C-alpha cells in the first residue's frame, strides 16, 4: 500500500522567512502533484512533477522531485501572508498518470506578518 | 472553457438516506475520479471512471457506487448514509493517458 508522508503537518512562520515542506512516499513513482487548499475551498493545482530531478517554480514557490529518494520538496522563499493555506502533495502510484492519487495529510501553513 | 463543475454545492441528509452527487469534467477530459475529504484530512481516492466503467477503486465499501455517462459526466451515489460519510466530496477530471488532474469546487455533504 502506497504511503505518502508530509512534514511538518503544521508550520507557523513569519513573513520574509524561507522554509521547506517535505513529502516522502513509499513506492516507485515518477509523477507527483502539489496542491494548495484554502479553508472551505477545493484544491488548486500548483505543480506537476513528471520525472526525476524535475524542478518547477512559480513566484515564491519552488517544487522538486527526487524519485530515487522518493522525496519531493516544496520550498517557500520570502514568505508572504497570502501563502497561508494547507499544502498537499499527491502521488500517482502507477506513474502513468492514469490512476487515482494518494495524498499526504497536508501541511497547514500560517504566515504571520 | 469551463473547468470541472460539481453539484450541488452543499447537501444535508439524514442517516440511512441515499445521496447522488454530480460532476461534469473539464472540456476534453475523458476520465473522472472521485475523492472524499474528511475535515482536517487529505483527500481519499474513492474510484475512477473511464469509458463508462469503473477502472480503479480505493478502499471504500460497496455503499459507494458511481456511473459515467457517454458525455463523460459522472455521478457518485452513496447508500445507507452514515454520520462518518460527512465530508467534502471532490471530483477530478483528466485524460486517460494521464497529465494534469483538475478538481471541482466540491460538494459538502452533512449527514445528521
Short mmCIF file of C-alpha atoms in Angstrom, two decimals:
data_model
loop_
_atom_site.label_atom_id
_atom_site.label_comp_id
_atom_site.label_asym_id
_atom_site.label_seq_id
_atom_site.Cartn_x
_atom_site.Cartn_y
_atom_site.Cartn_z
CA UNK A 1 0.00 0.00 0.00
CA UNK A 2 1.36 3.36 -1.03
CA UNK A 3 2.03 5.72 1.86
CA UNK A 4 2.62 9.43 1.47
CA UNK A 5 4.02 11.35 4.41
CA UNK A 6 4.32 15.09 4.68
CA UNK A 7 6.20 17.04 7.26
CA UNK A 8 5.73 19.19 9.01
CA UNK A 9 1.95 18.91 9.40
CA UNK A 10 1.74 22.36 10.96
CA UNK A 11 4.01 25.30 10.34
CA UNK A 12 3.83 28.83 11.64
CA UNK A 13 6.36 31.22 10.21
CA UNK A 14 6.99 34.91 9.84
CA UNK A 15 6.82 36.88 6.65
CA UNK A 16 10.11 37.13 4.85
CA UNK A 17 11.43 33.78 6.04
CA UNK A 18 12.27 30.72 3.95
CA UNK A 19 11.05 27.21 4.65
CA UNK A 20 10.69 23.77 3.06
CA UNK A 21 7.88 21.24 3.21
CA UNK A 22 8.87 17.61 2.67
CA UNK A 23 6.89 14.82 1.01
CA UNK A 24 8.11 11.22 1.25
CA UNK A 25 6.40 8.32 -0.47
CA UNK A 26 6.81 4.59 -0.16
CA UNK A 27 6.72 3.17 -3.68
CA UNK A 28 8.15 3.88 -7.08
CA UNK A 29 6.52 6.73 -8.93
CA UNK A 30 7.70 9.43 -11.26
CA UNK A 31 4.61 11.62 -11.11
CA UNK A 32 3.92 13.87 -8.14
CA UNK A 33 1.49 16.73 -7.67
CA UNK A 34 1.37 19.67 -5.28
CA UNK A 35 -1.94 21.33 -4.43
CA UNK A 36 -2.98 24.28 -2.33
CA UNK A 37 -6.26 24.38 -0.38
CA UNK A 38 -7.74 27.43 1.29
CA UNK A 39 -10.25 26.93 4.14
CA UNK A 40 -13.57 25.64 2.85
CA UNK A 41 -12.33 25.59 -0.72
CA UNK A 42 -11.30 22.99 -3.26
CA UNK A 43 -7.81 22.05 -4.40
CA UNK A 44 -5.79 24.40 -6.56
CA UNK A 45 -3.11 22.76 -8.67
CA UNK A 46 0.36 24.20 -8.07
CA UNK A 47 2.86 21.87 -9.72
CA UNK A 48 3.04 18.59 -11.61
CA UNK A 49 6.46 16.94 -11.41
CA UNK A 50 6.91 14.27 -14.07
CA UNK A 51 10.46 12.99 -13.83
CA UNK A 52 13.45 12.53 -11.59
CA UNK A 53 15.20 15.82 -11.00
CA UNK A 54 12.22 17.89 -12.11
CA UNK A 55 12.17 21.38 -10.67
CA UNK A 56 9.38 23.90 -11.14
CA UNK A 57 8.99 27.42 -9.82
CA UNK A 58 6.09 29.80 -9.62
CA UNK A 59 6.57 33.04 -7.75
CA UNK A 60 7.81 32.33 -4.23
CA UNK A 61 7.19 28.57 -4.50
CA UNK A 62 9.58 26.01 -5.92
CA UNK A 63 8.98 22.26 -6.08
CA UNK A 64 11.43 19.47 -6.83
CA UNK A 65 11.30 15.70 -7.22
CA UNK A 66 13.92 13.05 -6.43
CA UNK A 67 12.43 9.73 -7.48
CA UNK A 68 15.41 7.72 -6.26
CA UNK A 69 14.99 9.09 -2.74
CA UNK A 70 11.18 9.06 -3.15
CA UNK A 71 11.15 12.63 -1.95
CA UNK A 72 9.61 15.87 -3.13
CA UNK A 73 10.10 19.28 -1.57
CA UNK A 74 8.10 22.50 -1.72
CA UNK A 75 10.30 25.47 -0.88
CA UNK A 76 8.89 28.81 0.12
CA UNK A 77 11.07 31.86 -0.39
CA UNK A 78 10.50 35.12 1.49
CA UNK A 79 7.05 34.07 2.64
CA UNK A 80 4.10 36.46 2.46
CA UNK A 81 0.79 36.27 4.32
CA UNK A 82 -1.13 35.35 1.15
CA UNK A 83 0.66 31.99 1.06
CA UNK A 84 -1.13 30.89 4.24
CA UNK A 85 -3.04 27.72 3.29
CA UNK A 86 -2.87 23.95 3.51
CA UNK A 87 -0.49 22.32 1.04
CA UNK A 88 -0.89 18.73 -0.13
CA UNK A 89 1.39 16.51 -2.10
CA UNK A 90 -0.14 13.62 -4.01
CA UNK A 91 1.45 10.65 -5.75
CA UNK A 92 0.25 8.76 -8.79
CA UNK A 93 1.19 5.19 -7.80
CA UNK A 94 1.35 3.83 -11.32
CA UNK A 95 3.37 6.73 -12.59
CA UNK A 96 1.48 6.83 -15.83
CA UNK A 97 -0.93 9.48 -14.73
CA UNK A 98 -3.93 7.27 -15.16
CA UNK A 99 -4.61 6.20 -11.59
CA UNK A 100 -6.17 7.68 -8.51
CA UNK A 101 -3.88 9.84 -6.43
CA UNK A 102 -2.70 9.08 -2.91
CA UNK A 103 -2.48 12.25 -0.86
CA UNK A 104 -0.44 13.20 2.16
CA UNK A 105 -2.20 14.56 5.23
CA UNK A 106 -1.32 18.11 4.28
CA UNK A 107 0.83 20.85 5.76
CA UNK A 108 -1.16 23.63 7.42
CA UNK A 109 0.91 26.76 6.88
CA UNK A 110 0.33 30.00 8.76
CA UNK A 111 2.40 33.02 7.81
CA UNK A 112 2.31 35.82 10.31
CA UNK A 113 3.04 39.47 9.50
CA UNK B 1 -13.53 26.77 -21.34
CA UNK B 2 -15.27 25.56 -18.21
CA UNK B 3 -13.31 23.61 -15.66
CA UNK B 4 -14.66 20.77 -13.54
CA UNK B 5 -18.14 21.54 -12.22
CA UNK B 6 -19.90 19.79 -9.35
CA UNK B 7 -23.42 19.93 -8.00
CA UNK B 8 -24.90 20.53 -5.56
CA UNK B 9 -22.56 22.73 -3.54
CA UNK B 10 -23.98 21.72 -0.19
CA UNK B 11 -26.25 18.92 0.90
CA UNK B 12 -27.76 17.84 4.21
CA UNK B 13 -29.06 14.29 4.57
CA UNK B 14 -30.28 12.08 7.38
CA UNK B 15 -28.55 8.88 8.42
CA UNK B 16 -29.80 5.94 6.35
CA UNK B 17 -30.76 8.04 3.34
CA UNK B 18 -29.21 7.89 -0.11
CA UNK B 19 -27.47 10.71 -1.97
CA UNK B 20 -26.34 11.41 -5.55
CA UNK B 21 -23.59 13.87 -6.39
CA UNK B 22 -22.81 15.04 -9.91
CA UNK B 23 -19.69 16.04 -11.79
CA UNK B 24 -19.01 17.42 -15.27
CA UNK B 25 -15.38 17.11 -16.36
CA UNK B 26 -13.27 19.80 -17.95
CA UNK B 27 -13.86 20.01 -21.68
CA UNK B 28 -11.70 17.48 -23.48
CA UNK B 29 -11.18 15.26 -20.44
CA UNK B 30 -12.49 11.70 -20.52
CA UNK B 31 -11.67 10.36 -17.06
CA UNK B 32 -13.38 11.26 -13.80
CA UNK B 33 -12.14 10.42 -10.31
CA UNK B 34 -13.94 10.92 -7.01
CA UNK B 35 -12.36 11.71 -3.65
CA UNK B 36 -13.66 12.04 -0.11
CA UNK B 37 -12.05 14.62 2.15
CA UNK B 38 -12.95 14.49 5.82
CA UNK B 39 -12.38 17.60 7.89
CA UNK B 40 -8.68 18.16 8.55
CA UNK B 41 -7.58 15.23 6.37
CA UNK B 42 -6.18 14.73 2.91
CA UNK B 43 -8.50 13.56 0.12
CA UNK B 44 -9.04 9.80 -0.12
CA UNK B 45 -9.49 8.18 -3.54
CA UNK B 46 -12.92 6.55 -3.97
CA UNK B 47 -12.94 5.41 -7.59
CA UNK B 48 -12.23 6.39 -11.17
CA UNK B 49 -14.40 6.10 -14.28
CA UNK B 50 -13.29 5.83 -17.88
CA UNK B 51 -15.33 4.76 -20.91
CA UNK B 52 -18.39 4.46 -18.67
CA UNK B 53 -16.77 1.81 -16.50
CA UNK B 54 -15.16 1.81 -13.07
CA UNK B 55 -11.48 1.46 -13.83
CA UNK B 56 -9.97 1.67 -10.36
CA UNK B 57 -11.34 1.69 -6.84
CA UNK B 58 -9.99 2.78 -3.49
CA UNK B 59 -10.75 1.28 -0.11
CA UNK B 60 -14.42 2.23 0.13
CA UNK B 61 -17.41 -0.05 0.79
CA UNK B 62 -19.98 -1.04 -1.81
CA UNK B 63 -22.34 1.61 -0.44
CA UNK B 64 -20.33 3.94 -2.66
CA UNK B 65 -21.13 3.47 -6.32
CA UNK B 66 -20.88 5.52 -9.43
CA UNK B 67 -21.69 5.95 -13.02
CA UNK B 68 -20.23 7.68 -16.05
CA UNK B 69 -22.36 8.84 -18.94
CA UNK B 70 -21.49 8.97 -22.67
CA UNK B 71 -20.75 12.69 -22.35
CA UNK B 72 -18.11 11.80 -19.69
CA UNK B 73 -20.07 13.35 -16.81
CA UNK B 74 -20.31 11.24 -13.69
CA UNK B 75 -22.40 10.57 -10.62
CA UNK B 76 -21.40 9.36 -7.19
CA UNK B 77 -24.07 7.54 -5.21
CA UNK B 78 -23.86 6.75 -1.52
CA UNK B 79 -26.46 4.46 0.05
CA UNK B 80 -27.37 3.97 3.71
CA UNK B 81 -25.61 7.12 4.79
CA UNK B 82 -23.60 7.09 8.00
CA UNK B 83 -22.57 10.04 10.12
CA UNK B 84 -18.99 9.29 9.08
CA UNK B 85 -19.86 9.97 5.45
CA UNK B 86 -20.00 13.68 6.24
CA UNK B 87 -17.19 15.18 4.18
CA UNK B 88 -16.23 17.27 1.19
CA UNK B 89 -16.58 15.18 -1.97
CA UNK B 90 -14.25 16.22 -4.75
CA UNK B 91 -14.34 15.30 -8.39
CA UNK B 92 -11.24 15.44 -10.59
CA UNK B 93 -11.01 15.05 -14.34
CA UNK B 94 -8.10 14.17 -16.58
CA UNK B 95 -7.21 12.40 -19.78
CA UNK B 96 -6.94 8.61 -19.69
CA UNK B 97 -3.35 9.00 -20.83
CA UNK B 98 -2.58 10.96 -17.70
CA UNK B 99 -1.49 14.51 -17.07
CA UNK B 100 -2.98 17.36 -15.16
CA UNK B 101 -5.80 16.48 -12.79
CA UNK B 102 -8.09 19.44 -12.14
CA UNK B 103 -10.53 19.44 -9.26
CA UNK B 104 -14.03 20.82 -9.00
CA UNK B 105 -15.20 23.01 -6.13
CA UNK B 106 -16.62 20.04 -4.30
CA UNK B 107 -19.89 19.07 -2.64
CA UNK B 108 -20.05 19.40 1.11
CA UNK B 109 -22.22 16.59 2.47
CA UNK B 110 -23.50 16.72 6.03
CA UNK B 111 -25.19 13.64 7.47
CA UNK B 112 -27.27 14.20 10.60
#
